[in-house]
mmCIF file of C-alpha atoms and ligand atoms in Angstrom:
data_model
loop_
_atom_site.group_PDB
_atom_site.id
_atom_site.type_symbol
_atom_site.label_atom_id
_atom_site.label_comp_id
_atom_site.label_asym_id
_atom_site.label_seq_id
_atom_site.Cartn_x
_atom_site.Cartn_y
_atom_site.Cartn_z
ATOM 1 C CA UNK F 1 61.505 129.853 114.109
ATOM 2 C CA UNK F 2 65.054 129.967 115.377
ATOM 3 C CA UNK F 3 67.514 127.097 114.996
ATOM 4 C CA UNK F 4 67.304 124.581 117.875
ATOM 5 C CA UNK F 5 70.912 124.967 119.059
ATOM 6 C CA UNK F 6 70.472 128.745 119.265
ATOM 7 C CA UNK F 7 67.190 128.311 121.174
ATOM 8 C CA UNK F 8 68.871 125.908 123.605
ATOM 9 C CA UNK F 9 71.671 128.393 124.310
ATOM 10 C CA UNK F 10 69.241 131.329 124.668
ATOM 11 C CA UNK F 11 67.221 129.304 127.169
ATOM 12 C CA UNK F 12 70.376 128.397 129.090
ATOM 13 C CA UNK F 13 71.252 132.087 129.195
ATOM 14 C CA UNK F 14 67.968 132.849 130.983
ATOM 15 C CA UNK F 15 69.182 130.547 133.738
ATOM 16 C CA UNK F 16 72.718 131.992 133.723
ATOM 17 C CA UNK F 17 71.424 135.542 134.050
ATOM 18 C CA UNK F 18 69.124 134.551 136.914
ATOM 19 C CA UNK F 19 72.068 132.793 138.554
ATOM 20 C CA UNK F 20 74.067 136.028 138.125
ATOM 21 C CA UNK F 21 71.265 137.928 139.880
ATOM 22 C CA UNK F 22 71.281 135.366 142.680
ATOM 23 C CA UNK F 23 75.084 135.506 142.986
ATOM 24 C CA UNK F 24 75.119 139.298 143.156
ATOM 25 C CA UNK F 25 72.319 139.326 145.704
ATOM 26 C CA UNK F 26 74.546 137.073 147.793
ATOM 27 C CA UNK F 27 77.424 139.558 147.336
ATOM 28 C CA UNK F 28 75.093 142.410 148.310
ATOM 29 C CA UNK F 29 73.982 140.632 151.471
ATOM 30 C CA UNK F 30 77.627 139.935 152.358
ATOM 31 C CA UNK F 31 78.544 143.627 152.139
ATOM 32 C CA UNK F 32 75.508 144.780 154.128
ATOM 33 C CA UNK F 33 76.494 142.254 156.746
ATOM 34 C CA UNK F 34 80.007 143.771 156.819
ATOM 35 C CA UNK F 35 78.630 147.286 157.291
ATOM 36 C CA UNK F 36 79.659 148.301 153.769
ATOM 37 C CA UNK F 37 76.192 149.419 152.716
ATOM 38 C CA UNK F 38 77.403 151.267 149.616
ATOM 39 C CA UNK F 39 78.983 148.097 148.203
ATOM 40 C CA UNK F 40 75.781 146.291 149.224
ATOM 41 C CA UNK F 41 73.736 148.826 147.284
ATOM 42 C CA UNK F 42 75.975 148.551 144.231
ATOM 43 C CA UNK F 43 75.577 144.778 144.065
ATOM 44 C CA UNK F 44 71.847 144.905 144.837
ATOM 45 C CA UNK F 45 71.392 147.073 141.750
ATOM 46 C CA UNK F 46 73.679 144.743 139.815
ATOM 47 C CA UNK F 47 71.359 141.869 140.787
ATOM 48 C CA UNK F 48 68.376 143.856 139.461
ATOM 49 C CA UNK F 49 70.211 144.394 136.170
ATOM 50 C CA UNK F 50 70.925 140.683 135.831
ATOM 51 C CA UNK F 51 67.240 139.896 136.400
ATOM 52 C CA UNK F 52 66.463 142.414 133.624
ATOM 53 C CA UNK F 53 68.903 140.608 131.335
ATOM 54 C CA UNK F 54 67.110 137.308 132.015
ATOM 55 C CA UNK F 55 63.777 138.926 131.167
ATOM 56 C CA UNK F 56 65.180 140.258 127.888
ATOM 57 C CA UNK F 57 66.194 136.723 126.864
ATOM 58 C CA UNK F 58 62.708 135.473 127.861
ATOM 59 C CA UNK F 59 61.075 138.238 125.815
ATOM 60 C CA UNK F 60 63.282 137.567 122.794
ATOM 61 C CA UNK F 61 62.417 133.857 122.819
ATOM 62 C CA UNK F 62 58.704 134.656 123.135
ATOM 63 C CA UNK F 63 58.836 137.294 120.405
ATOM 64 C CA UNK F 64 60.153 134.567 118.125
ATOM 65 C CA UNK F 65 57.483 132.048 119.082
ATOM 66 C CA UNK F 66 59.896 129.880 121.065
ATOM 67 C CA UNK F 67 59.102 128.074 124.301
ATOM 68 C CA UNK F 68 60.866 129.266 127.447
ATOM 69 C CA UNK F 69 62.073 126.403 129.639
ATOM 70 C CA UNK F 70 63.068 127.371 133.179
ATOM 71 C CA UNK F 71 65.589 125.222 135.027
ATOM 72 C CA UNK F 72 66.740 125.128 138.656
ATOM 73 C CA UNK F 73 68.881 128.081 139.716
ATOM 74 C CA UNK F 74 72.031 126.907 141.511
ATOM 75 C CA UNK F 75 72.973 128.062 144.986
ATOM 76 C CA UNK F 76 75.670 130.780 144.658
ATOM 77 C CA UNK F 77 78.993 128.954 144.332
ATOM 78 C CA UNK F 78 81.392 131.691 145.465
ATOM 79 C CA UNK F 79 82.893 131.565 148.922
ATOM 80 C CA UNK F 80 82.516 135.016 150.474
ATOM 81 C CA UNK F 81 85.711 135.457 152.432
ATOM 82 C CA UNK F 82 86.723 139.132 152.266
ATOM 83 C CA UNK F 83 85.565 142.351 150.609
ATOM 84 C CA UNK F 84 88.322 142.346 147.981
ATOM 85 C CA UNK F 85 87.971 138.664 147.038
ATOM 86 C CA UNK F 86 84.269 139.169 146.375
ATOM 87 C CA UNK F 87 85.073 141.993 143.932
ATOM 88 C CA UNK F 88 87.616 139.770 142.177
ATOM 89 C CA UNK F 89 85.039 136.990 141.944
ATOM 90 C CA UNK F 90 82.610 139.518 140.435
ATOM 91 C CA UNK F 91 85.123 140.353 137.715
ATOM 92 C CA UNK F 92 85.794 136.668 137.062
ATOM 93 C CA UNK F 93 82.060 136.032 136.759
ATOM 94 C CA UNK F 94 81.556 138.870 134.277
ATOM 95 C CA UNK F 95 84.361 137.487 132.098
ATOM 96 C CA UNK F 96 82.644 134.094 132.215
ATOM 97 C CA UNK F 97 79.315 135.638 131.162
ATOM 98 C CA UNK F 98 81.043 137.451 128.284
ATOM 99 C CA UNK F 99 82.249 134.034 127.094
ATOM 100 C CA UNK F 100 78.681 132.680 127.236
ATOM 101 C CA UNK F 101 77.335 135.577 125.158
ATOM 102 C CA UNK F 102 80.103 135.033 122.603
ATOM 103 C CA UNK F 103 79.237 131.327 122.405
ATOM 104 C CA UNK F 104 75.600 132.148 121.563
ATOM 105 C CA UNK F 105 76.809 134.709 119.035
ATOM 106 C CA UNK F 106 79.036 132.070 117.418
ATOM 107 C CA UNK F 107 76.113 129.626 117.187
ATOM 108 C CA UNK F 108 73.868 132.301 115.645
ATOM 109 C CA UNK F 109 76.598 133.314 113.200
ATOM 110 C CA UNK F 110 77.131 129.691 112.124
ATOM 111 C CA UNK F 111 73.492 129.436 110.950
ATOM 112 C CA UNK F 112 73.275 133.000 109.575
ATOM 113 C CA UNK F 113 70.775 133.966 112.278
ATOM 114 C CA UNK F 114 71.227 137.701 111.826
ATOM 115 C CA UNK F 115 68.242 138.559 114.006
ATOM 116 C CA UNK F 116 69.756 136.871 117.050
ATOM 117 C CA UNK F 117 73.154 138.404 116.303
ATOM 118 C CA UNK F 118 71.554 141.844 116.270
ATOM 119 C CA UNK F 119 69.760 141.107 119.558
ATOM 120 C CA UNK F 120 73.046 139.970 121.103
ATOM 121 C CA UNK F 121 74.939 143.085 119.974
ATOM 122 C CA UNK F 122 73.481 144.962 122.955
ATOM 123 C CA UNK F 123 74.754 142.266 125.313
ATOM 124 C CA UNK F 124 78.239 142.276 123.771
ATOM 125 C CA UNK F 125 78.459 146.008 124.504
ATOM 126 C CA UNK F 126 76.876 145.612 127.946
ATOM 127 C CA UNK F 127 79.417 142.933 128.896
ATOM 128 C CA UNK F 128 82.253 145.259 127.883
ATOM 129 C CA UNK F 129 80.846 147.886 130.244
ATOM 130 C CA UNK F 130 80.274 145.402 133.047
ATOM 131 C CA UNK F 131 83.826 144.060 132.826
ATOM 132 C CA UNK F 132 85.149 147.637 132.922
ATOM 133 C CA UNK F 133 83.015 148.404 135.997
ATOM 134 C CA UNK F 134 84.123 145.219 137.768
ATOM 135 C CA UNK F 135 87.795 145.923 136.958
ATOM 136 C CA UNK F 136 87.347 149.462 138.252
ATOM 137 C CA UNK F 137 85.959 148.211 141.551
ATOM 138 C CA UNK F 138 88.906 145.844 142.066
ATOM 139 C CA UNK F 139 91.396 148.631 141.260
ATOM 140 C CA UNK F 140 89.700 151.126 143.549
ATOM 141 C CA UNK F 141 89.632 148.636 146.379
ATOM 142 C CA UNK F 142 93.342 147.914 145.864
ATOM 143 C CA UNK F 143 94.065 151.628 146.049
ATOM 144 C CA UNK F 144 91.751 152.649 148.895
ATOM 145 C CA UNK F 145 90.556 149.515 150.686
ATOM 146 C CA UNK F 146 93.196 149.545 153.421
ATOM 147 C CA UNK F 147 92.586 153.137 154.513
ATOM 148 C CA UNK F 148 89.365 153.498 156.586
ATOM 149 C CA UNK F 149 88.670 157.095 155.544
ATOM 150 C CA UNK F 150 89.141 156.321 151.842
ATOM 151 C CA UNK F 151 87.104 153.138 152.139
ATOM 152 C CA UNK F 152 84.292 155.157 153.741
ATOM 153 C CA UNK F 153 84.338 157.569 150.792
ATOM 154 C CA UNK F 154 84.408 154.747 148.261
ATOM 155 C CA UNK F 155 81.501 153.072 150.045
ATOM 156 C CA UNK F 156 79.566 156.367 149.936
ATOM 157 C CA UNK F 157 80.252 156.683 146.200
ATOM 158 C CA UNK F 158 78.909 153.184 145.544
ATOM 159 C CA UNK F 159 75.906 153.923 147.763
ATOM 160 C CA UNK F 160 74.859 156.664 145.334
ATOM 161 C CA UNK F 161 74.295 154.225 142.466
ATOM 162 C CA UNK F 162 70.645 154.131 141.399
ATOM 163 C CA UNK F 163 68.769 151.583 139.341
ATOM 164 C CA UNK F 164 67.754 152.331 135.804
ATOM 165 C CA UNK F 165 65.995 149.986 133.388
ATOM 166 C CA UNK F 166 68.046 148.534 130.500
ATOM 167 C CA UNK F 167 68.420 150.700 127.399
ATOM 168 C CA UNK F 168 67.331 147.752 125.223
ATOM 169 C CA UNK F 169 63.598 147.235 124.796
ATOM 170 C CA UNK F 170 62.054 144.470 122.700
HETATM 171 FE FE1 FEO Y 1 73.994 139.849 132.481
HETATM 172 FE FE2 FEO Y 1 76.631 140.861 133.599
HETATM 173 O O1 FEO Y 1 75.714 139.537 132.762
#
C-alpha cells in the first residue's frame, strides 16, 4: 500500500500525461494543417510518448494494488497562433510537467516511499531530456524558421523521427 497523498498525485499524473498527449496531438494537427508535416510527425510521436507515460503511471499504481481513477481530460488550452509560438508553448508545458513530477517526488520523499522515488527517477531524467529537446526546437526555429529553404530542411529532419517504446518497463 502506498500513502494516500502519493496515490492521489500519481492518479492525477495519469490525467496530466493524457492531457499532454492530447495537447501534442493538437500541436501535430496544427503543423500538418500548415503543411509542416515534419513538425506534425515530431509532435505526433511526442503524443504517443505521453500516452506511454500515462500507461506507466497506471501500471505502477496497479502493481502496487492501488485503484486507478480516470478523470475528464481537458480540451487543449493552448491557442495555436504561429509555428514558433506553438514550440514555445511546448517548452513551457514540459517545464510545467517537470514541476509536477518533482511535486510527486517531494510527497514520496516526505513519507520515505523509496519505491515511488525509484520509479520517478526515470521520469526526472526523461523530463530533463524533453526540456532539452523542446529548447532545441525553439532555438532551431529562431535560427532557421524565417528562411524557407532552411525551414524545409528542418521540417525534413523532424519528419525522420520514429517512435520507440519507453526504456522503462514495469
Ligand atoms: Fe510525460 Fe513530457 O511529460
